[in-house]
Coordinates of C-alpha atoms in Angstrom, one line a residue:
Chain A
X683 CA 0.0 0.0 0.0
X684 CA 2.8 2.3 0.8
X685 CA 4.4 1.5 -2.5
X686 CA 1.2 2.3 -4.3
X687 CA 1.2 5.9 -3.1
X688 CA 4.9 6.2 -3.5
X689 CA 4.4 5.2 -7.2
X690 CA 1.7 7.8 -7.6
X691 CA 3.8 10.5 -6.1
X692 CA 6.7 9.5 -8.2
X693 CA 4.6 9.6 -11.4
X694 CA 3.3 13.0 -10.6
X695 CA 6.6 14.5 -9.8
X696 CA 8.5 13.0 -12.7
X697 CA 5.8 14.1 -15.2
X698 CA 6.0 17.6 -13.7
X699 CA 9.7 17.5 -14.1
X700 CA 9.5 16.4 -17.7
X701 CA 6.9 19.0 -18.5
X702 CA 9.1 21.7 -17.1
X703 CA 12.0 20.5 -19.2
X704 CA 9.9 20.5 -22.4
X705 CA 8.5 23.9 -21.6
X706 CA 11.9 25.4 -21.1
X707 CA 12.9 24.0 -24.5
X708 CA 9.8 25.7 -26.1
X709 CA 11.2 29.1 -25.4
X710 CA 14.8 28.2 -26.2
X711 CA 16.6 29.3 -29.3
X712 CA 16.3 26.7 -32.0
X713 CA 19.4 24.5 -32.6
X714 CA 18.5 23.8 -36.2
X715 CA 18.8 26.4 -38.9
X716 CA 16.8 27.3 -42.0
X717 CA 18.5 26.2 -45.2
X718 CA 20.6 29.1 -46.2
X719 CA 19.1 29.5 -49.6
X720 CA 16.2 31.2 -47.9
X721 CA 18.5 33.9 -46.5
X722 CA 20.5 34.3 -49.6
X723 CA 18.2 33.3 -52.4
X724 CA 20.4 34.6 -55.1
X725 CA 23.0 32.0 -54.2
X726 CA 20.6 29.2 -54.3
X727 CA 21.8 27.0 -57.0
X728 CA 25.5 27.1 -56.6
X729 CA 28.1 26.1 -54.1
X730 CA 28.9 29.1 -52.0
X731 CA 31.4 29.9 -49.3
X732 CA 29.2 31.2 -46.5
X733 CA 30.3 34.3 -44.7
X734 CA 31.5 33.9 -41.1
X735 CA 28.8 33.8 -38.5
X736 CA 26.0 32.8 -40.8
X737 CA 26.3 29.2 -40.0
X738 CA 26.2 27.8 -36.4
X739 CA 29.5 27.2 -34.6
X740 CA 29.3 23.5 -34.6
X741 CA 28.2 23.1 -38.2
X742 CA 30.2 20.5 -40.2
X743 CA 30.4 20.8 -43.9
X744 CA 32.8 19.8 -46.7
X745 CA 36.3 18.8 -45.7
X746 CA 39.3 20.7 -47.1
X747 CA 43.0 19.9 -46.9
X748 CA 45.7 22.5 -47.1
X749 CA 48.0 20.1 -48.8
X750 CA 51.1 22.4 -48.4
X751 CA 50.9 21.8 -44.6
X752 CA 50.3 18.1 -44.7
X753 CA 53.2 16.1 -43.2
X754 CA 51.7 12.8 -44.2
X755 CA 51.4 11.4 -40.7
X756 CA 48.2 9.5 -41.6
X757 CA 46.5 10.3 -38.3
X758 CA 43.3 11.4 -40.0
X759 CA 43.2 8.3 -42.1
X760 CA 43.4 6.2 -38.9
X761 CA 40.8 8.3 -37.1
X762 CA 38.2 8.1 -39.9
X763 CA 35.4 5.7 -38.8
X764 CA 34.3 5.1 -42.4
X765 CA 37.7 4.9 -44.1
X766 CA 37.0 7.6 -46.6
X767 CA 40.5 9.1 -46.5
X768 CA 43.2 7.5 -48.5
X769 CA 46.8 8.7 -48.2
X770 CA 50.0 7.5 -49.8
X771 CA 53.4 8.9 -49.0
X772 CA 56.8 8.8 -50.5
X773 CA 59.9 9.5 -48.6
X774 CA 61.7 12.6 -49.5
X775 CA 65.3 12.3 -50.2
X776 CA 67.7 13.8 -47.6
X777 CA 69.4 15.7 -50.3
X778 CA 66.2 17.6 -51.2
X779 CA 65.8 21.1 -49.8
X780 CA 64.0 21.0 -46.4
X781 CA 60.5 22.3 -46.5
X782 CA 58.3 23.2 -43.5
X783 CA 54.5 23.3 -42.7
X784 CA 53.0 26.6 -41.7
X785 CA 53.6 25.8 -38.0
X786 CA 57.2 24.9 -38.5
X787 CA 57.0 21.2 -38.6
X788 CA 59.5 19.7 -41.0
X789 CA 57.9 17.8 -43.9
X790 CA 59.8 14.6 -44.3
X791 CA 57.3 12.7 -46.5
X792 CA 56.0 13.7 -49.8
X793 CA 52.2 13.2 -50.0
X794 CA 51.6 11.8 -53.4
X795 CA 47.9 10.8 -52.8
X796 CA 45.4 12.4 -50.5
X797 CA 41.9 11.4 -51.5
X798 CA 38.7 12.0 -49.6
X799 CA 35.5 10.3 -50.8
X800 CA 32.9 12.8 -49.7
X801 CA 30.1 10.4 -50.5
X802 CA 31.3 8.2 -47.7
X803 CA 32.2 11.0 -45.3
X804 CA 29.9 11.0 -42.2
X805 CA 30.9 14.6 -41.2
X806 CA 31.9 13.4 -37.7
X807 CA 34.9 15.8 -37.7
X808 CA 37.1 13.1 -36.0
X809 CA 39.8 13.6 -38.6
X810 CA 40.1 17.3 -37.8
X811 CA 41.1 16.9 -34.1
X812 CA 44.3 14.7 -34.4
X813 CA 45.9 16.7 -37.2
X814 CA 49.2 18.1 -35.8
X815 CA 49.5 20.8 -38.4
X816 CA 45.8 21.7 -38.6
X817 CA 45.8 21.1 -42.3
X818 CA 42.5 19.2 -42.6
X819 CA 39.5 21.4 -41.8
X820 CA 35.7 21.5 -42.1
X821 CA 34.8 24.3 -44.4
X822 CA 31.4 26.1 -44.4
X823 CA 30.6 24.9 -47.9
X824 CA 27.3 23.1 -47.7
X825 CA 26.0 22.7 -51.3
X826 CA 28.2 20.4 -53.3
X827 CA 25.8 17.9 -54.8
X828 CA 27.1 16.1 -57.8
X829 CA 25.4 14.1 -60.6
X830 CA 28.2 11.5 -60.9
X831 CA 29.3 9.6 -57.9
X832 CA 33.0 9.6 -58.9
X833 CA 32.9 13.4 -58.6
X834 CA 32.7 13.1 -54.9
X835 CA 36.2 11.8 -54.8
X836 CA 38.2 14.8 -53.9
X837 CA 41.9 14.6 -54.8
X838 CA 44.0 17.0 -52.7
X839 CA 47.5 15.8 -53.5
X840 CA 49.3 17.8 -56.1
X841 CA 50.4 16.2 -59.2
X842 CA 53.4 14.0 -58.4
X843 CA 56.4 16.1 -59.5
X844 CA 58.4 14.5 -62.1
X845 CA 61.6 13.1 -60.7
X846 CA 64.3 15.6 -60.9
X847 CA 66.3 15.1 -63.9
X848 CA 69.7 13.7 -63.2
X849 CA 72.2 16.5 -63.3
X850 CA 73.6 16.7 -66.7
X851 CA 77.2 15.6 -66.8
X852 CA 79.0 18.4 -68.4
X853 CA 80.5 16.5 -71.1
X854 CA 83.6 18.2 -72.2
X855 CA 83.1 19.3 -75.6
X856 CA 84.6 16.7 -77.8
X857 CA 87.7 18.2 -79.0
X858 CA 87.6 18.2 -82.6
X859 CA 90.2 15.8 -83.7
X860 CA 90.8 17.4 -86.8
X861 CA 92.0 20.7 -85.8
X862 CA 91.2 23.7 -87.7
Chain B
X43 CA 1.3 34.2 -67.7
X44 CA 5.0 34.3 -67.8
X45 CA 5.4 33.6 -64.1
X46 CA 7.9 30.9 -63.1
X47 CA 6.9 28.5 -60.4
X48 CA 8.9 29.8 -57.5
X49 CA 7.7 33.4 -58.3
X50 CA 4.1 32.1 -58.3
X51 CA 4.6 30.3 -55.0
X52 CA 6.1 33.5 -53.5
X53 CA 3.2 35.5 -54.8
X54 CA 0.6 33.1 -53.4
X55 CA 2.2 32.8 -50.0
X56 CA 2.9 36.6 -49.7
X57 CA -0.7 37.5 -50.4
X58 CA -2.4 34.6 -48.6
X59 CA -0.6 34.6 -45.2
X60 CA -1.7 38.1 -44.2
X61 CA -5.2 37.1 -45.2
X62 CA -5.0 33.9 -43.1
X63 CA -3.5 35.7 -40.0
X64 CA -6.0 38.6 -40.2
X65 CA -8.8 36.0 -40.7
X66 CA -7.7 34.1 -37.6
X67 CA -7.7 37.2 -35.5
X68 CA -11.0 38.2 -37.0
X69 CA -12.3 34.8 -36.1
X70 CA -11.5 35.3 -32.5
X71 CA -13.2 38.7 -32.6
X72 CA -16.2 37.2 -34.3
X73 CA -16.4 34.5 -31.6
X74 CA -16.6 37.2 -29.0
X75 CA -19.5 38.9 -30.7
X76 CA -21.4 35.7 -31.4
X77 CA -24.0 36.2 -28.6
X78 CA -25.0 39.7 -29.8
X79 CA -25.3 38.4 -33.4
X80 CA -27.2 35.4 -32.4
X81 CA -29.7 37.5 -30.4
X82 CA -30.1 39.8 -33.4
X83 CA -30.7 36.9 -35.7
X84 CA -33.1 35.2 -33.3
X85 CA -35.1 38.4 -33.0
X86 CA -35.3 38.8 -36.7
X87 CA -36.4 35.2 -37.2
X88 CA -39.1 35.4 -34.6
X89 CA -40.4 38.6 -36.1
X90 CA -40.5 37.3 -39.7
X91 CA -41.1 33.6 -39.5
X92 CA -43.5 31.2 -37.8
X93 CA -42.3 29.7 -34.6
X94 CA -41.5 26.3 -36.2
X95 CA -39.7 27.8 -39.1
X96 CA -37.7 30.1 -36.8
X97 CA -36.6 27.2 -34.7
X98 CA -35.6 25.2 -37.8
X99 CA -33.6 28.0 -39.3
X100 CA -32.0 28.8 -35.9
X101 CA -30.9 25.2 -35.5
X102 CA -29.7 25.1 -39.1
X103 CA -27.6 28.2 -38.5
X104 CA -26.2 26.7 -35.3
X105 CA -25.3 23.5 -37.0
X106 CA -23.7 25.4 -39.8
X107 CA -21.6 27.5 -37.5
X108 CA -20.5 24.4 -35.5
X109 CA -19.6 22.5 -38.6
X110 CA -17.6 25.4 -39.9
X111 CA -15.8 25.6 -36.6
X112 CA -15.0 21.9 -36.3
X113 CA -13.8 21.6 -39.9
X114 CA -11.7 24.7 -39.9
X115 CA -10.2 24.3 -36.4
X116 CA -8.1 21.2 -37.2
X117 CA -6.3 23.2 -39.9
X118 CA -5.1 25.6 -37.2
X119 CA -4.5 22.9 -34.6
X120 CA -2.4 20.8 -36.9
X121 CA -0.2 23.8 -37.6
X122 CA 0.0 24.6 -33.9
X123 CA 0.9 21.0 -33.1
X124 CA 3.7 21.1 -35.6
X125 CA 5.0 24.4 -34.3
X126 CA 4.9 23.3 -30.7
X127 CA 6.5 20.0 -31.5
X128 CA 9.2 21.8 -33.4
X129 CA 10.1 24.3 -30.8
X130 CA 10.0 21.8 -28.0
X131 CA 12.6 19.8 -29.9
X132 CA 14.7 23.0 -30.6
X133 CA 13.6 22.9 -34.2
X134 CA 11.6 25.5 -36.2
X135 CA 8.7 23.5 -37.5
X136 CA 7.0 24.4 -40.7
X137 CA 8.5 27.6 -42.1
X138 CA 8.1 27.5 -45.8
X139 CA 4.5 28.0 -46.8
X140 CA 3.5 31.5 -45.8
X141 CA 4.5 33.4 -42.7
X142 CA 6.0 30.9 -40.3
X143 CA 4.3 28.1 -42.2
X144 CA 0.7 29.2 -41.5
X145 CA -0.4 27.9 -44.9
X146 CA 1.2 24.5 -44.4
X147 CA -2.0 22.8 -43.4
X148 CA -3.8 24.2 -46.4
X149 CA -1.1 22.9 -48.7
X150 CA -1.3 19.5 -47.0
X151 CA -5.0 19.5 -47.3
X152 CA -4.8 20.2 -51.1
X153 CA -2.2 17.5 -51.4
X154 CA -4.4 15.0 -49.6
X155 CA -7.4 16.0 -51.9
X156 CA -5.3 15.2 -55.0
X157 CA -3.9 11.9 -53.7
X158 CA -5.1 8.7 -55.1
X159 CA -7.8 7.0 -53.1
X160 CA -6.7 3.5 -52.7
X161 CA -8.8 0.6 -51.4
X162 CA -6.7 -2.4 -50.9
X163 CA -7.5 -5.7 -52.5
X164 CA -9.2 -8.0 -50.0
X165 CA -10.6 -5.2 -48.0
X166 CA -14.2 -5.2 -46.9
X167 CA -15.1 -2.3 -49.2
X168 CA -18.3 -1.2 -47.5
X169 CA -16.9 -1.1 -44.0
X170 CA -13.7 0.4 -45.3
X171 CA -15.6 3.3 -46.8
X172 CA -18.0 3.6 -43.8
X173 CA -15.3 3.7 -41.1
X174 CA -13.9 7.3 -41.6
X175 CA -17.5 8.7 -41.6
X176 CA -18.2 7.0 -38.3
X177 CA -15.0 8.3 -36.7
X178 CA -15.7 11.9 -37.9
X179 CA -19.3 11.6 -36.8
X180 CA -18.3 10.5 -33.4
X181 CA -16.0 13.4 -33.0
X182 CA -18.2 16.1 -34.5
X183 CA -21.6 15.1 -33.2
X184 CA -20.5 15.6 -29.7
X185 CA -20.2 19.3 -30.4
X186 CA -24.0 19.5 -30.6
X187 CA -24.4 19.8 -26.8
X188 CA -21.4 22.0 -26.1
X189 CA -22.7 25.2 -24.5
X190 CA -21.0 28.3 -26.0
X191 CA -22.9 30.9 -24.0
X192 CA -26.3 31.8 -22.6
X193 CA -28.8 30.3 -25.1
X194 CA -25.9 29.5 -27.4
X195 CA -26.0 25.7 -27.8
X196 CA -27.1 23.8 -30.8
X197 CA -29.1 21.3 -28.8
X198 CA -29.9 22.0 -25.2
X199 CA -30.3 18.3 -24.2
X200 CA -31.3 17.4 -20.7
X201 CA -29.1 14.3 -20.9
X202 CA -26.2 16.2 -22.4
X203 CA -23.5 14.4 -20.5
X204 CA -25.0 10.9 -21.2
X205 CA -25.2 11.9 -24.9
X206 CA -21.5 12.9 -24.8
X207 CA -20.4 9.6 -23.2
X208 CA -22.4 7.7 -25.7
X209 CA -21.5 9.5 -28.9
X210 CA -17.8 9.7 -28.3
X211 CA -17.7 5.9 -28.2
X212 CA -18.8 5.9 -31.8
X213 CA -15.3 6.9 -32.8
X214 CA -13.9 3.8 -31.4
X215 CA -16.4 1.7 -33.3
X216 CA -15.2 3.4 -36.4
X217 CA -11.6 2.7 -35.6
X218 CA -12.3 -0.9 -34.9
X219 CA -14.2 -1.0 -38.2
X220 CA -11.3 0.6 -40.1
X221 CA -8.9 -1.9 -38.6
X222 CA -11.0 -4.9 -39.4
X223 CA -11.9 -3.7 -43.0
X224 CA -8.4 -3.0 -44.0
X225 CA -7.5 -6.7 -43.9
X226 CA -4.1 -5.8 -42.6
X227 CA -2.5 -7.2 -39.4
X228 CA -1.2 -3.8 -38.2
X229 CA -4.5 -2.1 -38.8
X230 CA -6.4 -4.9 -37.0
X231 CA -4.0 -4.7 -34.0
X232 CA -4.6 -1.0 -33.9
X233 CA -8.3 -1.4 -34.0
X234 CA -8.3 -4.0 -31.3
X235 CA -6.1 -2.0 -29.0
X236 CA -8.3 1.0 -29.5
X237 CA -11.4 -1.0 -28.5
X238 CA -9.6 -2.5 -25.4
X239 CA -8.4 1.0 -24.4
X240 CA -11.8 2.6 -24.8
X241 CA -13.6 -0.1 -22.9
X242 CA -11.2 0.4 -20.0
X243 CA -11.1 4.2 -20.0
X244 CA -14.8 4.7 -20.4
X245 CA -15.2 3.6 -16.7
X246 CA -13.1 6.3 -15.0
X247 CA -14.4 8.9 -17.4
X248 CA -18.0 8.2 -16.6
X249 CA -17.2 8.0 -12.8
X250 CA -15.5 11.4 -12.9
X251 CA -18.4 12.9 -14.9
X252 CA -20.7 11.4 -12.3
X253 CA -18.8 13.1 -9.5
X254 CA -19.6 16.4 -11.2
X255 CA -23.2 15.4 -11.8
X256 CA -23.6 14.7 -8.1
X257 CA -22.6 18.2 -7.3
X258 CA -24.8 19.8 -10.0
X259 CA -27.7 17.5 -9.8
X260 CA -28.3 17.6 -13.6
X261 CA -26.9 16.1 -16.7
X262 CA -27.5 19.2 -18.7
X263 CA -24.3 21.0 -19.7
X264 CA -25.9 24.4 -19.4
X265 CA -26.8 23.7 -15.8
X266 CA -23.3 22.5 -15.1
X267 CA -22.0 25.9 -16.4
X268 CA -24.7 27.7 -14.5
X269 CA -23.7 26.0 -11.2
X270 CA -20.2 27.6 -11.6
X271 CA -21.4 31.2 -12.0
X272 CA -20.7 33.8 -9.5
X273 CA -17.9 34.4 -7.0
X274 CA -15.0 36.8 -7.4
X275 CA -14.3 37.6 -11.1
X276 CA -16.6 34.7 -12.1
X277 CA -13.9 32.1 -11.5
X278 CA -13.8 31.3 -7.8
X279 CA -16.9 29.2 -8.2
X280 CA -15.4 26.9 -10.8
X281 CA -15.6 23.3 -9.8
X282 CA -11.9 22.9 -9.9
X283 CA -11.6 25.2 -6.9
X284 CA -14.4 23.6 -4.9
X285 CA -14.7 20.6 -2.6
X286 CA -11.3 21.0 -0.8
X287 CA -9.1 20.0 -3.7
X288 CA -11.2 16.9 -4.5
X289 CA -12.3 18.4 -7.8
X290 CA -8.8 19.3 -8.8
X291 CA -8.0 15.6 -8.6
X292 CA -11.1 14.8 -10.6
X293 CA -10.0 17.4 -13.2
X294 CA -6.6 15.7 -13.6
X295 CA -8.3 12.3 -13.8
X296 CA -10.7 13.5 -16.4
X297 CA -8.0 15.1 -18.5
X298 CA -6.0 11.9 -18.4
X299 CA -9.0 9.9 -19.5
X300 CA -9.7 12.5 -22.2
X301 CA -6.2 11.9 -23.6
X302 CA -6.8 8.2 -23.7
X303 CA -10.2 8.5 -25.4
X304 CA -8.8 10.7 -28.2
X305 CA -5.9 8.3 -28.6
X306 CA -3.4 11.0 -27.9
X307 CA 0.1 10.5 -26.5
X308 CA 1.0 8.9 -24.1
X309 CA -2.0 6.7 -24.9
X310 CA -1.7 6.5 -28.7
X311 CA -1.2 2.7 -28.8
X312 CA -3.8 2.3 -31.5
X313 CA -1.6 4.2 -34.0
X314 CA 1.8 3.6 -32.3
X315 CA 3.9 4.3 -35.4
X316 CA 7.0 2.5 -34.0
X317 CA 5.1 -0.7 -33.5
X318 CA 2.1 -0.7 -35.9
X319 CA 3.3 1.3 -38.9
X320 CA 0.3 3.7 -38.6
X321 CA -2.1 1.6 -36.7
X322 CA -5.7 1.5 -37.8
X323 CA -5.3 3.9 -40.7
X324 CA -2.3 2.1 -42.2
X325 CA -4.2 1.4 -45.4
X326 CA -6.0 4.7 -45.8
X327 CA -4.9 7.4 -48.1
X328 CA -6.0 10.7 -49.5
X329 CA -9.2 12.2 -48.2
X330 CA -10.2 9.2 -46.1
X331 CA -7.0 9.5 -44.2
X332 CA -7.5 13.2 -43.9
X333 CA -10.9 12.5 -42.2
X334 CA -9.2 10.4 -39.5
X335 CA -6.8 13.3 -39.0
X336 CA -9.7 15.8 -38.9
X337 CA -11.5 13.6 -36.4
X338 CA -8.5 13.3 -34.1
X339 CA -8.1 17.0 -33.8
X340 CA -11.8 17.6 -33.6
X341 CA -12.0 15.2 -30.7
X342 CA -9.0 16.7 -29.1
X343 CA -10.6 20.1 -29.1
X344 CA -13.9 18.7 -27.9
X345 CA -12.3 16.9 -24.9
X346 CA -10.5 20.1 -24.0
X347 CA -13.7 22.1 -24.3
X348 CA -15.6 19.5 -22.2
X349 CA -12.9 19.6 -19.5
X350 CA -13.3 23.4 -19.5
X351 CA -17.1 23.1 -19.2
X352 CA -17.0 20.6 -16.4
X353 CA -14.2 22.1 -14.3
X354 CA -13.2 25.5 -15.5
X355 CA -16.5 27.1 -15.8
X356 CA -17.2 26.6 -19.5
X357 CA -18.2 30.0 -21.0
X358 CA -18.2 31.6 -17.6
X359 CA -14.8 32.9 -17.7
X360 CA -12.5 35.0 -15.5
X361 CA -13.8 38.5 -16.0
X362 CA -15.4 37.7 -19.4
X363 CA -18.2 35.4 -20.1
X364 CA -19.0 34.2 -23.6
X365 CA -17.9 31.9 -26.3
X366 CA -14.4 33.5 -26.5
X367 CA -13.8 32.4 -22.9
X368 CA -14.6 28.8 -23.6
X369 CA -12.6 28.9 -26.8
X370 CA -9.5 30.2 -25.1
X371 CA -9.7 27.8 -22.2
X372 CA -10.1 24.9 -24.7
X373 CA -7.2 26.1 -26.7
X374 CA -5.0 26.3 -23.6
X375 CA -6.0 22.7 -22.7
X376 CA -5.3 21.6 -26.3
X377 CA -1.8 23.1 -25.8
X378 CA -1.4 21.1 -22.6
X379 CA -2.3 18.0 -24.6
X380 CA 0.4 18.8 -27.2
X381 CA 2.8 19.6 -24.5
X382 CA 2.2 16.2 -22.9
X383 CA 2.6 14.5 -26.2
X384 CA 6.1 15.8 -26.7
X385 CA 7.0 15.1 -23.0
X386 CA 5.9 11.6 -22.3
X387 CA 6.8 8.3 -23.9
X388 CA 4.1 6.0 -25.1
X389 CA 2.8 3.5 -22.5
X390 CA 3.1 -0.2 -23.2
X391 CA -0.2 -2.0 -23.5
X392 CA 0.0 -3.7 -20.1
X393 CA 1.1 -0.4 -18.5
X394 CA -1.9 1.3 -20.1
X395 CA -4.2 -1.3 -18.6
X396 CA -2.4 -1.1 -15.2
X397 CA -2.7 2.6 -15.1
X398 CA -6.5 2.4 -15.8
X399 CA -7.5 -0.5 -13.6
X400 CA -5.1 -0.1 -10.7
X401 CA -4.9 3.7 -10.4
X402 CA -7.5 5.6 -12.3
X403 CA -10.6 3.5 -11.5
X404 CA -10.0 3.2 -7.7
X405 CA -9.1 6.9 -7.4
X406 CA -12.2 7.9 -9.4
X407 CA -14.4 5.7 -7.2
X408 CA -12.9 7.4 -4.2
X409 CA -13.5 10.8 -5.8
X410 CA -17.1 10.0 -6.6
X411 CA -17.8 8.7 -3.1
X412 CA -16.1 11.6 -1.4
X413 CA -18.0 14.1 -3.7
X414 CA -21.3 12.4 -2.8
X415 CA -20.5 12.5 0.9
X416 CA -19.4 16.1 1.0
X417 CA -22.3 17.1 -1.1
X418 CA -24.8 15.4 1.2
X419 CA -23.1 16.8 4.3
X420 CA -23.1 20.3 3.0
X421 CA -26.7 20.4 1.7

């Protein structure tokens, strides 16, 4: 019998608590956002870079890689839960001129392939956090629909530079045998 | 016309939404002036027509006004529900069609009108077609006895409350019929659940109504309202404030039972979408589906209005008496229904039955007994 009234009391208080929570949410600012084409109708049909502050802070859109800063550590590839990042490296020769990322890290690998399949990407942003040079980022670009699936494969690596031509041996001019 | 489609849409929504908003405000104003207009019309009728004809025309006008109200109200309520649902979940709700989506329900209605009307193979065609009408009838016929003001009631029945209890059960017959005629297991489950639910929840509903009837001494809804008149600001005499808090308990009980009778959350097991696809209206499409929708929102408004009549003074309002008072009270209770819908999870079938038989029925018996005792002692 005691349990019966305890149950009743619990039901009433918990319902009141729940109703208070939903009522507080009723007057809260909405988390979702209208599709931006409403606010910028002239930019409706093309991919746009959205001005700062128009999107919410936590919005996650298309990935971008600043390939000049990439040191080829593959941490983003390991972090990706859907394996949509594909990286191939090539060791840089010691003899080559040292190059550095924007934050000063020495780049010891040449990234010859950096592919992101945006059709697989789940926009979890997990690849962004481990990047030591902050070269992989979420951009505010939100409209990038394609008609062909292969167009979702974004290749960020530069064209593999052709191997440096072997230094030309300065062949001594063959001395003309038959002198003048 | 060289208008492109988006331009045309923009034109339509830009012109229509102010009309709809102004119309809604005008509707509220019109409701407030209904008593004066009705008195004028009645005077004119009695002066120009014979007594029988005057009565017939008056009833016809009343029926017309009520039918207009109950068919137009769901359009507004559906929009309200979607906005409330959206904002409670930190979303925006409909925003596209018109100002903050006020025209969304009209657009949906037009879409439903144009949709193909499918009757599934193997369905019981006659019952399948009959069921939506029964459901709508059950929800809308109850409005006949709802008192909107002094002399403002379509049918001033002496057995108004009995009529209400009887006619609202019609909806459940229709739901069971729809479930059976669809020849679909989910629809049948939905119909059966609805029947089980209604049979259970009729008991506490009737008992709580009886507790009010004991205090009034009449089944007439106008007399229920009349018994609540007077007091400070016309609201201290409402039943909810009387009987040392006993009636407040009765009010909560009646509201819970009302939720169950209209199949609203958390009692919406007949159409539990995560279990039964869409429940009893799984196989319905187009206008027949829209009728179920219309009936649900009509019933929702009616239950709220009836709660207001029984416990919150009906049209006898705080500082203002008339149809507007009842309308606003009912809308507030409808909002509470929506609020509860987006707060509470759905009950399981056994929990639903336990709530009714273990909690609501004993408590309503106690309330009825106590109401009778207190009433006898005080008179």
